[in-house]
Short mmCIF file of C-alpha atoms in Angstrom, two decimals:
data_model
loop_
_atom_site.label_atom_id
_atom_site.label_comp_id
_atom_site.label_asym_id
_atom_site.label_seq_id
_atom_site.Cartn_x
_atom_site.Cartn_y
_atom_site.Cartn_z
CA UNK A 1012 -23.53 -149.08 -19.73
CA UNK A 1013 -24.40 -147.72 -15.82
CA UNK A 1014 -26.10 -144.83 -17.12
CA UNK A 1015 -23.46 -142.14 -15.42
CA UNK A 1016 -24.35 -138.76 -16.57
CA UNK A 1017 -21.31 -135.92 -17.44
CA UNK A 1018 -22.17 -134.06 -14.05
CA UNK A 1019 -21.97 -137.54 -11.86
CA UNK A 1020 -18.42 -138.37 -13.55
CA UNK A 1021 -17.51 -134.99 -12.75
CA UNK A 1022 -18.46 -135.41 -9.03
CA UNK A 1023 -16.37 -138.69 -9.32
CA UNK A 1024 -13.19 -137.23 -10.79
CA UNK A 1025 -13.25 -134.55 -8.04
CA UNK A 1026 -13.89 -136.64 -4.87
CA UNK A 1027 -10.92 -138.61 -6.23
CA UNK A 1028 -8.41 -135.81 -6.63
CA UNK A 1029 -9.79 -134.89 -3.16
CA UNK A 1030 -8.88 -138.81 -1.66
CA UNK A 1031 -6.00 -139.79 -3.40
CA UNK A 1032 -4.35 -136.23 -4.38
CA UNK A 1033 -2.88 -135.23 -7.60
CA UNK A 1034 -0.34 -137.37 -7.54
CA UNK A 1035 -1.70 -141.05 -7.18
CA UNK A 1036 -4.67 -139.78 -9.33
CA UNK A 1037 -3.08 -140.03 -12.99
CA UNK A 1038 -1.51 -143.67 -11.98
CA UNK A 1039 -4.94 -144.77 -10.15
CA UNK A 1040 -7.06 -143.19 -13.98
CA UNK A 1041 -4.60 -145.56 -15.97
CA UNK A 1042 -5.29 -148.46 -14.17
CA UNK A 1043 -8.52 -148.13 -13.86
CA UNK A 1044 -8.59 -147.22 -18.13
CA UNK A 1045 -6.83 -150.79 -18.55
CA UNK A 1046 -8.94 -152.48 -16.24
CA UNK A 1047 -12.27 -150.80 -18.16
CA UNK A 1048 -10.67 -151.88 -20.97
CA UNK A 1049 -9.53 -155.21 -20.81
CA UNK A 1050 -13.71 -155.84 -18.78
CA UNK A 1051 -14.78 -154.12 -22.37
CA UNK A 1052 -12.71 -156.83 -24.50
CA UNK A 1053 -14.23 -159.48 -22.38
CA UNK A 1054 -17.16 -158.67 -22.68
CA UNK A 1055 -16.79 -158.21 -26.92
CA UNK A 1056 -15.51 -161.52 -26.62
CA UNK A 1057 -18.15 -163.12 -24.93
CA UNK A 1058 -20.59 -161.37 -27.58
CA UNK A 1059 -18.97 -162.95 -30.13
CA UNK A 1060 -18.61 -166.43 -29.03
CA UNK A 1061 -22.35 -166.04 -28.32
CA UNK A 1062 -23.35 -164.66 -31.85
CA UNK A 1063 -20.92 -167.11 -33.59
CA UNK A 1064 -22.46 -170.06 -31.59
CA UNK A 1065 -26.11 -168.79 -32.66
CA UNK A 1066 -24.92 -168.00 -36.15
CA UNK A 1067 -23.17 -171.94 -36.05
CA UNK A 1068 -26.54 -173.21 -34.90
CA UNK A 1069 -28.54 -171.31 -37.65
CA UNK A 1070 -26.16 -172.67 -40.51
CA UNK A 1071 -26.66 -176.16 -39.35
CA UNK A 1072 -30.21 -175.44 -39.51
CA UNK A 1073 -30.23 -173.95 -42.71
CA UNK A 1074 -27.87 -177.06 -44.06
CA UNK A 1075 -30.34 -179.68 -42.57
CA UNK A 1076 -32.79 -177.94 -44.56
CA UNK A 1077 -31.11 -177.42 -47.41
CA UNK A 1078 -30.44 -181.35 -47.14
CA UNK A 1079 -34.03 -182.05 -46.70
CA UNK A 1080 -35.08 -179.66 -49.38
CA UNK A 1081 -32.35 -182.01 -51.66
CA UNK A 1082 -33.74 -185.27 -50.70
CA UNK A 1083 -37.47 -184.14 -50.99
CA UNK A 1084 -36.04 -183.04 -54.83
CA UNK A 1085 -34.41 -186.10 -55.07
CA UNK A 1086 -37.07 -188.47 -54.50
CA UNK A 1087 -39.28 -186.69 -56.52
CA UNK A 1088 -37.42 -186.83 -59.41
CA UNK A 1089 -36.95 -190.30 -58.57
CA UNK A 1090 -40.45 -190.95 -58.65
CA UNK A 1091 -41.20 -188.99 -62.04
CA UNK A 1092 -38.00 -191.10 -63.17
CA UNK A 1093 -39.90 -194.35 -62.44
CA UNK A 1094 -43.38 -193.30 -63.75
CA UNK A 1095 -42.14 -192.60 -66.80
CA UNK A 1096 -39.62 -195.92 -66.87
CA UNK A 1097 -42.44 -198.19 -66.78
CA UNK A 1098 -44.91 -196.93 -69.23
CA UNK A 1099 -41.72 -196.97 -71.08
CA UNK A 1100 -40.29 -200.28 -70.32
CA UNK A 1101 -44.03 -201.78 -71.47
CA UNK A 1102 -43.87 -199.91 -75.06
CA UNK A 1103 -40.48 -201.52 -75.19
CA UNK A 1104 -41.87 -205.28 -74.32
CA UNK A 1105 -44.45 -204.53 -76.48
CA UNK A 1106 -42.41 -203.29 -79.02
CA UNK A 1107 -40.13 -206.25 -78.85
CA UNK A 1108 -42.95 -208.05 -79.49
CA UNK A 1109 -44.14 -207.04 -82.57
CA UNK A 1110 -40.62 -207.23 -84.54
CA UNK A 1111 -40.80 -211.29 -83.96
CA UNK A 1112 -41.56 -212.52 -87.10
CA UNK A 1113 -45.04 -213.48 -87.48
CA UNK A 1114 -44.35 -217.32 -88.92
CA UNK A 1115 -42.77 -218.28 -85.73
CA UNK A 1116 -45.94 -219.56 -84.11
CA UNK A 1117 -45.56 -221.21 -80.51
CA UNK A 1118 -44.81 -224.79 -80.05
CA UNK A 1119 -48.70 -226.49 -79.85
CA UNK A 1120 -49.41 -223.96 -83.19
CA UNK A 1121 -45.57 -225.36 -85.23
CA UNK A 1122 -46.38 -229.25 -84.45
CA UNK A 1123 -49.84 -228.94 -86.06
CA UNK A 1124 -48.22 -227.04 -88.91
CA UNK A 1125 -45.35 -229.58 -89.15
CA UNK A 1126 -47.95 -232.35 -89.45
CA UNK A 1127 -50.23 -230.51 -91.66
CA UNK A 1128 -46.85 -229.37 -94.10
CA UNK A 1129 -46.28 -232.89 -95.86
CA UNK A 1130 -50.12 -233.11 -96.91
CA UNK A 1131 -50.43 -229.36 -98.24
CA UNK A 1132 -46.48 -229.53 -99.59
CA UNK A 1133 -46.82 -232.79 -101.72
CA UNK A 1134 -50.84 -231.58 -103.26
CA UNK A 1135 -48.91 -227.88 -104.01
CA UNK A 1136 -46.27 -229.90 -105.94
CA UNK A 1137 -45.78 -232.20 -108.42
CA UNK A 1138 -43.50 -235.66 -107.96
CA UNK A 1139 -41.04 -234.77 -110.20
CA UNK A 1140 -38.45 -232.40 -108.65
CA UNK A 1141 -38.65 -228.46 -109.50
CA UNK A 1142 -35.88 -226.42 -108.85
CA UNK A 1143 -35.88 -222.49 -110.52
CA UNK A 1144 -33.04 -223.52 -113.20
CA UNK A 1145 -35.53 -226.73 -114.42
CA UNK A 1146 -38.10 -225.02 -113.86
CA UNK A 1147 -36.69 -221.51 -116.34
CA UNK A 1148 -35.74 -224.64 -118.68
CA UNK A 1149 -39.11 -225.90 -118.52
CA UNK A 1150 -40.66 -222.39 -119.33
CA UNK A 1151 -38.56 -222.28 -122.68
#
């Protein structure tokens, strides 16, 4: 931490026995040990804080882009969902389309057909009324 070396501590340890004699010295070295010590849990503490507010501030990072990573996914698939829904929705309509019967014309097409139907229906038929039983009886 200060860099002491062995032969500095030792110069320490006997300048103090030399101040405060050999009986204040173990009372002064205990002190002094819980004061080092409680400075040393301070000073963990403080390094922890400090690494769990950077390791806080990395998650947050990491879960804005893991949301941005999601929502880059999501869109995407959104988008491959709707190119394929439309192609698809048009083979439906078209589809649709060809399972209406084919007589059903549209309105302009069924009048004409209406008005052509009596002509074509009385020339196909005779006056005399054929229904399949008289017209079995007919055959015999």
């Amino acid at each position: 931490m200060f860099d002491i070396s062995f032969s500095e501590l030792l110069l320490i340890a006997v300048v103090a026995l030399i101040v405060l004699g050999p009986e204040r010295l173990p009372k002064v070295a205990r002190t002094v040990g819980h004061l080092m010590g409680r400075a040393q849990r301070y000073m963990n503490d403080v390094k922890s804080d400090i690494q769990r507010e950077m390791d806080l501030e990395e998650i947050n990072k990491l879960k804005n882009q893991m949301q941005d990573a999601a929502n880059s996914v999501r869109s995407s698939v959104n988008d491959s969902v709707n190119t394929i829904k439309d192609p698809l929705s048009e083979a439906q309509q078209a589809l649709s389309d060809l399972h209406k019967p084919l007589d059903t014309p549209t309105e302009p097409v069924a009048a004409e057909k209406k008005a052509a139907l009596p002509d074509t229906a009385e020339a196909a038929q005779p006056a005399s009324t054929a229904t399949p039983d008289n017209a079995n009886k007919a055959k015999e």
